[in-house]
Short mmCIF file of C-alpha atoms and ligand atoms in Angstrom, two decimals:
data_model
loop_
_atom_site.label_atom_id
_atom_site.label_comp_id
_atom_site.label_asym_id
_atom_site.label_seq_id
_atom_site.Cartn_x
_atom_site.Cartn_y
_atom_site.Cartn_z
CA MET A 1309 0.00 0.00 0.00
CA ILE A 1310 1.28 3.47 -0.83
CA ASN A 1311 0.45 5.52 2.24
CA PHE A 1312 -1.36 8.80 2.03
CA ASN A 1313 1.06 10.30 4.55
CA GLU A 1314 4.34 9.36 6.18
CA PRO A 1315 5.79 11.62 8.85
CA PRO A 1316 9.09 13.27 7.88
CA PHE A 1317 12.22 11.77 9.37
CA LEU A 1318 15.54 13.26 8.34
CA GLY A 1319 17.94 11.20 10.45
CA MET A 1320 19.34 13.72 12.93
CA GLU A 1321 16.24 13.65 15.15
CA LEU A 1322 17.53 10.97 17.54
CA GLY A 1323 20.90 12.65 17.91
CA TYR A 1324 19.26 15.92 18.90
CA ILE A 1325 16.92 14.20 21.33
CA GLN A 1326 19.97 12.57 22.92
CA HIS A 1327 21.57 16.01 23.10
CA ALA A 1328 18.52 17.37 24.95
CA ILE A 1329 18.78 14.45 27.39
CA ASN A 1330 22.47 15.18 27.92
CA ASN A 1331 21.55 18.81 28.59
CA LYS A 1332 19.41 17.51 31.48
CA LYS A 1333 16.68 19.78 30.20
CA ILE A 1334 13.73 18.11 28.57
CA CYS A 1335 10.88 20.38 29.69
CA GLY A 1336 9.72 23.40 27.73
CA ASP A 1337 11.81 26.33 26.53
CA GLY A 1338 15.12 24.45 26.50
CA GLU A 1339 17.88 24.77 23.92
CA PHE A 1340 15.98 23.24 21.02
CA THR A 1341 12.79 25.18 21.64
CA LYS A 1342 14.85 28.36 21.59
CA ARG A 1343 16.62 27.30 18.40
CA CYS A 1344 13.29 26.56 16.70
CA ASN A 1345 11.76 29.87 17.83
CA ALA A 1346 14.79 31.79 16.59
CA TRP A 1347 14.78 29.92 13.28
CA LEU A 1348 11.12 30.73 12.68
CA GLU A 1349 11.67 34.39 13.56
CA ASP A 1350 14.69 34.67 11.34
CA ARG A 1351 13.43 32.71 8.38
CA PHE A 1352 9.99 34.33 8.28
CA ASP A 1353 11.03 37.75 9.50
CA SER A 1354 8.70 37.55 12.49
CA GLN A 1355 9.34 39.63 15.59
CA LYS A 1356 8.13 36.75 17.83
CA ALA A 1357 7.57 33.02 17.37
CA LEU A 1358 6.71 30.65 20.21
CA LEU A 1359 6.56 26.89 19.86
CA THR A 1360 3.33 25.44 21.22
CA THR A 1361 2.02 21.97 22.01
CA SER A 1362 -0.05 21.93 18.81
CA GLY A 1363 -1.50 24.02 16.02
CA THR A 1364 -4.73 23.88 17.98
CA ALA A 1365 -2.94 25.33 21.03
CA ALA A 1366 -1.53 28.15 18.88
CA LEU A 1367 -5.06 28.90 17.65
CA GLU A 1368 -6.35 28.84 21.24
CA MET A 1369 -3.66 31.30 22.29
CA ALA A 1370 -4.50 33.56 19.34
CA ALA A 1371 -8.21 33.38 20.16
CA LEU A 1372 -7.59 34.23 23.83
CA MET A 1373 -5.35 37.14 22.85
CA CYS A 1374 -8.18 38.58 20.73
CA GLU A 1375 -9.98 39.33 24.01
CA ILE A 1376 -13.36 38.18 22.81
CA LYS A 1377 -16.36 39.31 24.86
CA PRO A 1378 -19.64 37.42 25.17
CA GLY A 1379 -21.61 37.85 21.96
CA ASP A 1380 -18.60 38.74 19.83
CA GLU A 1381 -18.49 37.15 16.41
CA VAL A 1382 -15.68 35.59 14.44
CA ILE A 1383 -15.82 35.13 10.67
CA LEU A 1384 -14.23 31.98 9.27
CA PRO A 1385 -14.64 29.59 6.35
CA SER A 1386 -16.88 26.58 6.92
CA TYR A 1387 -14.43 24.47 4.94
CA THR A 1388 -11.73 23.94 7.58
CA PHE A 1389 -10.56 21.71 10.40
CA SER A 1390 -12.50 21.75 13.69
CA SER A 1391 -9.56 23.37 15.54
CA THR A 1392 -9.98 26.65 13.65
CA ALA A 1393 -13.49 26.89 15.05
CA THR A 1394 -13.19 25.28 18.45
CA ALA A 1395 -10.37 27.56 19.56
CA PHE A 1396 -12.68 30.55 19.17
CA VAL A 1397 -15.65 28.76 20.72
CA LEU A 1398 -13.53 28.12 23.84
CA ALA A 1399 -12.69 31.83 23.89
CA GLY A 1400 -16.43 32.59 23.95
CA ALA A 1401 -17.11 33.64 20.36
CA ARG A 1402 -20.08 32.99 18.09
CA LEU A 1403 -19.00 31.62 14.74
CA VAL A 1404 -20.07 33.12 11.43
CA PHE A 1405 -19.19 30.81 8.55
CA VAL A 1406 -18.72 32.09 5.03
CA ASP A 1407 -18.34 30.43 1.66
CA ILE A 1408 -15.08 29.46 -0.06
CA ARG A 1409 -13.73 30.09 -3.54
CA PRO A 1410 -13.89 26.96 -5.71
CA ASP A 1411 -10.45 27.54 -7.24
CA THR A 1412 -8.32 27.54 -4.06
CA MET A 1413 -10.84 26.23 -1.47
CA ASN A 1414 -9.91 29.32 0.57
CA VAL A 1415 -12.33 31.77 2.17
CA ASP A 1416 -14.09 33.88 -0.47
CA GLU A 1417 -12.78 37.35 0.33
CA CYS A 1418 -15.81 38.82 -1.42
CA ALA A 1419 -18.18 37.05 1.00
CA ILE A 1420 -16.64 38.54 4.13
CA GLU A 1421 -18.00 42.09 4.08
CA ALA A 1422 -21.64 40.99 4.00
CA ALA A 1423 -21.00 38.79 7.06
CA ILE A 1424 -19.66 41.65 9.19
CA THR A 1425 -21.99 42.92 11.92
CA GLY A 1426 -21.55 45.32 14.84
CA LYS A 1427 -20.39 42.33 16.89
CA THR A 1428 -17.66 41.09 14.55
CA LYS A 1429 -14.25 41.03 16.21
CA VAL A 1430 -11.99 38.76 14.18
CA ILE A 1431 -11.54 37.39 10.67
CA VAL A 1432 -9.89 33.95 10.69
CA VAL A 1433 -8.41 32.83 7.41
CA VAL A 1434 -7.19 29.33 6.57
CA HIS A 1435 -4.50 28.95 3.92
CA TYR A 1436 -5.75 25.67 2.53
CA ALA A 1437 -3.11 23.33 1.13
CA GLY A 1438 -0.51 26.00 1.86
CA VAL A 1439 -1.93 28.32 -0.81
CA ALA A 1440 -2.53 31.85 0.45
CA CYS A 1441 -5.89 33.53 0.87
CA GLU A 1442 -6.36 36.90 -0.85
CA MET A 1443 -4.71 38.74 2.05
CA ASP A 1444 -4.65 42.25 0.53
CA ALA A 1445 -8.44 42.33 0.32
CA ILE A 1446 -8.81 40.68 3.75
CA THR A 1447 -6.44 42.98 5.64
CA ALA A 1448 -8.04 46.01 3.92
CA MET A 1449 -11.44 44.82 5.16
CA ALA A 1450 -10.05 44.31 8.65
CA SER A 1451 -8.68 47.86 8.83
CA LYS A 1452 -11.89 49.31 7.42
CA TYR A 1453 -13.97 47.67 10.19
CA ASP A 1454 -11.26 47.61 12.88
CA LEU A 1455 -11.06 43.81 13.10
CA LEU A 1456 -8.23 41.48 14.03
CA VAL A 1457 -6.91 38.92 11.55
CA VAL A 1458 -5.79 35.46 12.65
CA GLU A 1459 -4.10 33.24 10.08
CA ASP A 1460 -4.59 29.53 10.46
CA ALA A 1461 -1.35 28.78 8.63
CA ALA A 1462 -1.21 25.21 9.97
CA GLN A 1463 -0.61 24.04 6.40
CA GLY A 1464 1.28 27.12 5.27
CA VAL A 1465 4.78 26.88 6.76
CA MET A 1466 7.25 28.04 4.04
CA SER A 1467 4.49 29.46 1.82
CA ALA A 1468 4.18 33.12 0.88
CA TYR A 1469 1.76 35.73 -0.39
CA LYS A 1470 3.27 38.52 -2.49
CA GLY A 1471 6.64 37.87 -0.89
CA ARG A 1472 5.34 37.74 2.69
CA PRO A 1473 5.53 34.45 4.61
CA LEU A 1474 2.13 33.04 5.59
CA GLY A 1475 1.55 33.43 9.30
CA THR A 1476 3.19 36.88 9.40
CA ILE A 1477 0.52 38.90 7.59
CA GLY A 1478 -2.28 38.97 10.16
CA ASP A 1479 -2.13 39.90 13.85
CA PHE A 1480 -1.43 36.28 14.78
CA GLY A 1481 -0.22 33.34 12.72
CA CYS A 1482 -0.67 29.71 13.76
CA TYR A 1483 1.52 26.88 12.49
CA SER A 1484 1.12 23.16 13.04
CA PHE A 1485 3.92 20.61 13.37
CA HIS A 1486 1.60 17.63 13.61
CA GLU A 1487 2.89 14.47 11.95
CA THR A 1488 0.70 15.11 8.90
CA LYS A 1489 2.24 18.52 8.26
CA ASN A 1490 5.34 19.40 6.21
CA TYR A 1491 7.55 19.75 9.30
CA SER A 1492 6.78 17.66 12.32
CA MET A 1493 7.43 17.14 16.01
CA GLY A 1494 4.67 14.55 16.43
CA GLU A 1495 2.31 17.00 18.04
CA GLY A 1496 3.26 20.66 18.06
CA GLY A 1497 2.82 24.08 16.58
CA ALA A 1498 3.87 27.70 16.82
CA LEU A 1499 2.30 31.07 17.38
CA LEU A 1500 3.67 34.03 15.40
CA ILE A 1501 2.92 37.47 16.79
CA ALA A 1502 2.91 40.63 14.65
CA ASP A 1503 2.75 43.34 17.32
CA GLU A 1504 5.25 43.22 20.15
CA LYS A 1505 2.66 44.51 22.60
CA HIS A 1506 1.26 40.96 22.53
CA ASN A 1507 4.57 39.26 23.36
CA GLU A 1508 4.38 39.32 27.13
CA PRO A 1509 0.69 38.47 27.39
CA ALA A 1510 1.44 35.50 25.09
CA GLU A 1511 4.31 34.34 27.29
CA VAL A 1512 2.11 34.56 30.37
CA LEU A 1513 -0.69 32.66 28.66
CA ARG A 1514 1.70 29.94 27.55
CA GLU A 1515 3.37 29.59 30.98
CA LYS A 1516 0.32 28.86 33.17
CA GLY A 1517 -0.43 32.53 33.78
CA THR A 1518 2.99 33.26 35.28
CA ASN A 1519 5.67 35.78 34.34
CA ARG A 1520 8.28 33.05 34.32
CA SER A 1521 9.70 34.16 30.95
CA ARG A 1522 10.46 37.59 32.40
CA PHE A 1523 12.10 35.85 35.36
CA PHE A 1524 14.35 33.78 33.07
CA ARG A 1525 15.38 36.96 31.29
CA GLY A 1526 16.27 38.48 34.66
CA GLN A 1527 13.61 41.18 34.34
CA VAL A 1528 11.98 40.26 37.69
CA ASP A 1529 13.67 38.62 40.68
CA LYS A 1530 10.93 36.07 41.30
CA TYR A 1531 8.07 34.86 39.24
CA THR A 1532 4.45 34.81 40.19
CA TRP A 1533 0.93 34.20 38.94
CA VAL A 1534 -0.11 37.32 37.01
CA ASP A 1535 -3.07 36.37 34.79
CA TYR A 1536 -5.10 33.46 33.43
CA GLY A 1537 -3.21 31.00 31.30
CA SER A 1538 -2.54 27.41 30.44
CA SER A 1539 0.36 25.15 29.52
CA TYR A 1540 1.05 25.64 25.83
CA LEU A 1541 4.78 24.96 25.74
CA PRO A 1542 6.05 21.68 24.31
CA SER A 1543 8.78 19.44 25.71
CA ASP A 1544 12.28 20.16 24.43
CA LEU A 1545 12.39 16.52 23.25
CA ASN A 1546 9.74 17.35 20.68
CA ALA A 1547 11.50 20.57 19.76
CA ALA A 1548 14.73 18.56 19.23
CA PHE A 1549 12.85 16.34 16.76
CA LEU A 1550 11.54 19.40 14.93
CA TRP A 1551 14.93 21.07 14.87
CA ALA A 1552 16.33 18.27 12.70
CA GLN A 1553 13.68 19.15 10.13
CA LEU A 1554 13.85 22.93 10.27
CA GLU A 1555 17.57 22.64 9.62
CA ARG A 1556 16.71 20.82 6.41
CA ALA A 1557 13.57 22.80 5.62
CA ASP A 1558 14.65 23.63 2.08
CA ASP A 1559 15.37 19.98 1.27
CA ILE A 1560 11.93 18.97 2.53
CA ASN A 1561 10.26 21.79 0.62
CA GLU A 1562 12.04 21.02 -2.65
CA ASP A 1563 11.31 17.31 -2.39
CA ARG A 1564 7.60 17.96 -1.83
CA LEU A 1565 7.40 20.54 -4.62
CA ALA A 1566 9.05 18.10 -7.03
CA SER A 1567 6.36 15.51 -6.22
CA TRP A 1568 3.61 18.10 -6.52
CA ASN A 1569 4.87 19.24 -9.91
CA ARG A 1570 5.12 15.66 -11.17
CA TYR A 1571 1.47 15.08 -10.25
CA TYR A 1572 0.43 18.35 -11.81
CA ARG A 1573 2.18 17.65 -15.11
CA ALA A 1574 0.93 14.08 -15.24
CA PHE A 1575 -2.71 15.15 -14.87
CA SER A 1576 -2.78 18.32 -16.97
CA ASP A 1577 -3.92 16.39 -20.00
CA LEU A 1578 -6.88 14.90 -18.07
CA ALA A 1579 -7.68 18.39 -16.78
CA ALA A 1580 -7.57 19.84 -20.29
CA ARG A 1581 -10.08 17.16 -21.32
CA GLU A 1582 -12.23 18.15 -18.31
CA LYS A 1583 -12.06 14.71 -16.74
CA LEU A 1584 -10.90 16.21 -13.46
CA SER A 1585 -9.96 19.58 -11.94
CA LEU A 1586 -6.54 20.52 -10.64
CA PRO A 1587 -5.60 22.86 -7.80
CA VAL A 1588 -5.07 26.53 -8.63
CA VAL A 1589 -2.16 28.56 -7.27
CA PRO A 1590 -2.99 32.23 -7.90
CA GLU A 1591 -0.46 34.78 -9.13
CA GLY A 1592 1.65 36.05 -6.25
CA CYS A 1593 1.30 32.88 -4.16
CA VAL A 1594 4.28 30.64 -3.50
CA HIS A 1595 3.10 27.36 -2.04
CA ASN A 1596 4.81 24.59 -0.07
CA ALA A 1597 3.26 21.49 -1.65
CA HIS A 1598 1.50 20.67 1.58
CA MET A 1599 -1.13 18.73 -0.29
CA PHE A 1600 -1.90 17.45 -3.75
CA TYR A 1601 -5.59 17.23 -4.44
CA LEU A 1602 -7.70 16.81 -7.51
CA LYS A 1603 -11.42 17.06 -7.96
CA CYS A 1604 -13.83 14.55 -9.38
CA ARG A 1605 -17.11 15.61 -10.92
CA GLY A 1606 -19.11 14.74 -7.81
CA LEU A 1607 -19.55 12.56 -4.74
CA GLU A 1608 -20.51 9.39 -6.57
CA GLU A 1609 -17.48 9.48 -8.84
CA ARG A 1610 -15.24 10.36 -5.89
CA THR A 1611 -16.40 7.38 -3.85
CA ALA A 1612 -15.71 5.06 -6.78
CA PHE A 1613 -12.33 6.72 -7.40
CA ILE A 1614 -11.12 6.30 -3.80
CA ALA A 1615 -12.21 2.64 -3.84
CA TYR A 1616 -10.50 2.11 -7.22
CA LEU A 1617 -7.22 3.52 -5.93
CA LYS A 1618 -7.45 1.41 -2.78
CA GLU A 1619 -7.82 -1.76 -4.87
CA ARG A 1620 -4.62 -0.76 -6.62
CA GLY A 1621 -2.73 -0.26 -3.38
CA VAL A 1622 -3.01 3.53 -3.24
CA GLN A 1623 -4.36 5.25 -0.17
CA SER A 1624 -6.24 8.46 -0.94
CA THR A 1625 -8.66 10.47 1.11
CA PHE A 1626 -11.32 13.16 1.04
CA HIS A 1627 -11.17 16.10 3.41
CA TYR A 1628 -13.32 18.36 5.60
CA ILE A 1629 -17.03 17.94 6.13
CA PRO A 1630 -18.19 21.59 6.12
CA LEU A 1631 -18.35 22.78 9.72
CA HIS A 1632 -21.68 24.58 9.36
CA SER A 1633 -23.36 21.27 8.66
CA ALA A 1634 -21.68 19.49 11.61
CA PRO A 1635 -23.55 19.18 14.93
CA ALA A 1636 -21.16 21.55 16.74
CA GLY A 1637 -21.16 23.98 13.83
CA ARG A 1638 -24.93 24.30 14.08
CA LYS A 1639 -24.70 24.76 17.83
CA PHE A 1640 -21.97 27.40 17.88
CA GLY A 1641 -22.50 29.29 14.67
CA ARG A 1642 -24.42 30.18 11.55
CA PHE A 1643 -23.66 30.42 7.85
CA ALA A 1644 -23.74 33.97 6.48
CA GLY A 1645 -24.81 34.27 2.86
CA LYS A 1646 -25.24 31.30 0.56
CA ASP A 1647 -23.33 28.03 0.52
CA VAL A 1648 -22.64 28.09 -3.19
CA HIS A 1649 -19.30 26.26 -3.24
CA THR A 1650 -18.45 24.87 0.22
CA THR A 1651 -20.57 21.71 0.17
CA VAL A 1652 -20.33 21.03 -3.56
CA GLU A 1653 -16.54 21.40 -3.72
CA SER A 1654 -15.96 19.50 -0.47
CA GLU A 1655 -17.70 16.50 -2.06
CA ARG A 1656 -15.43 16.55 -5.12
CA ILE A 1657 -12.02 16.73 -3.50
CA VAL A 1658 -9.57 13.81 -3.18
CA ARG A 1659 -6.07 14.05 -1.71
CA LEU A 1660 -3.31 11.86 -3.11
CA PRO A 1661 -0.21 10.48 -1.33
CA MET A 1662 2.15 13.36 -0.59
CA TYR A 1663 5.03 13.30 1.85
CA TYR A 1664 8.74 13.94 2.12
CA GLY A 1665 10.54 10.99 0.56
CA LEU A 1666 7.70 9.77 -1.67
CA THR A 1667 9.68 7.86 -4.29
CA VAL A 1668 9.35 8.48 -8.02
CA GLU A 1669 8.45 4.78 -8.47
CA ASP A 1670 5.65 4.89 -5.90
CA GLN A 1671 4.37 8.11 -7.32
CA ALA A 1672 4.37 6.60 -10.81
CA ARG A 1673 2.06 3.86 -9.48
CA VAL A 1674 -0.30 6.48 -8.09
CA ILE A 1675 -0.28 8.42 -11.35
CA GLU A 1676 -0.89 5.29 -13.38
CA ALA A 1677 -3.86 4.31 -11.20
CA VAL A 1678 -5.39 7.78 -11.47
CA GLN A 1679 -4.95 7.86 -15.24
CA SER A 1680 -6.48 4.44 -15.73
CA PHE A 1681 -9.52 5.38 -13.63
CA PHE A 1682 -10.23 8.51 -15.62
CA ALA A 1683 -9.54 6.80 -18.94
CA SER A 1684 -12.72 4.82 -18.44
CA SER A 1685 -14.74 6.96 -16.05
CA SER A 1686 -16.60 9.10 -18.59
CA THR A 1687 -18.94 6.25 -19.49
CA ARG A 1688 -19.75 5.52 -15.85
CA PHE A 1689 -20.43 9.02 -14.52
C1 PLP B 199 -3.54 20.52 11.19
C2 PLP B 199 -4.44 21.68 11.25
C3 PLP B 199 -4.81 22.27 12.48
C4 PLP B 199 -4.49 21.69 13.81
O1 PLP B 199 -3.16 21.49 14.06
P1 PLP B 199 -2.73 20.45 15.23
O2 PLP B 199 -1.26 20.67 15.33
O3 PLP B 199 -3.10 19.09 14.75
O4 PLP B 199 -3.44 20.84 16.47
C5 PLP B 199 -5.59 23.41 12.43
N1 PLP B 199 -6.02 23.94 11.28
C6 PLP B 199 -5.69 23.40 10.09
C7 PLP B 199 -6.17 24.04 8.84
C8 PLP B 199 -4.92 22.24 10.04
O5 PLP B 199 -4.62 21.70 8.86
#
């Protein structure tokens, strides 16, 4: 079976974990956590990056830092992972879902303005598949209505929009280093902060409501409980694992992009004949090959396609069930405007095997299976 995903493993991970053990420092904010934070800040030109226990934790921190009051609303796409939504529900917000664009599966920037009310506080964007949302239009809207922007850039590490790294464009950027993401520490993530006025509150939030980070910097002579908070800092063992990958981030990125481009070239003929649809990367977006998806004509064809690939030893998978139609989505939010694309497009999408180290031979088997399905599918659907 060709797996849909395999977590990245570069080889130096175990050595760095051993190093952390030798340091006698395996809790949070040790040497490797600091190295990872500094790397993220340097590479993405961010004034502050903090590793977290997950992408979800980074979203929770961002949501808490937005200082949502009861009744406040948050606008987000319905086509996303539950974490994008649940982080803001925990912070006390009502969710207002909007439609996506069919070309990128990202929030439709033109649907946002009509969803804004007097209670709107935050726009949350999700850079699906590591392809940027239309951030110029979105940040302009946010300034016009005095709203915060949170980027769920869980899939967007190493991607950019008009030269700006994803995660550094809004007020807060959230990365994920889950094993299914491009760079991994098993479970983990990072919060990127745009305005330095949020740095200390974020440190307090992450360190159980204490000013321990100030203490370690020698800015106070003892640390104490100063505000509400939680434990959002990962073990240095996990950071050591991640460090091995950040060090080789360009190798991972190039390997994934090569696979992505091979898929794209192999299927462009089928796309030209309108047998399937391919992902769109708009002008100005540099992506990170987080995902390779294609779209069938509808649900029935997709179900048959996934089964067909499975019979040929290829694992493929669909993606999000729109949140507004999920039980919790109905409970915590509403859909603003019309669901023109979200449900229809979510039923067409299929993700193919994509991971660091996918071999050319394995990928050729995937490509061959896809091509043979669509060679005969027109008569069946
Ligand atoms: C993976 C992902 C998350 C959650 O990240 P975790 O690290 O698994 O908590 C959130 N949003 C999106 C869009 C994701 O893809």
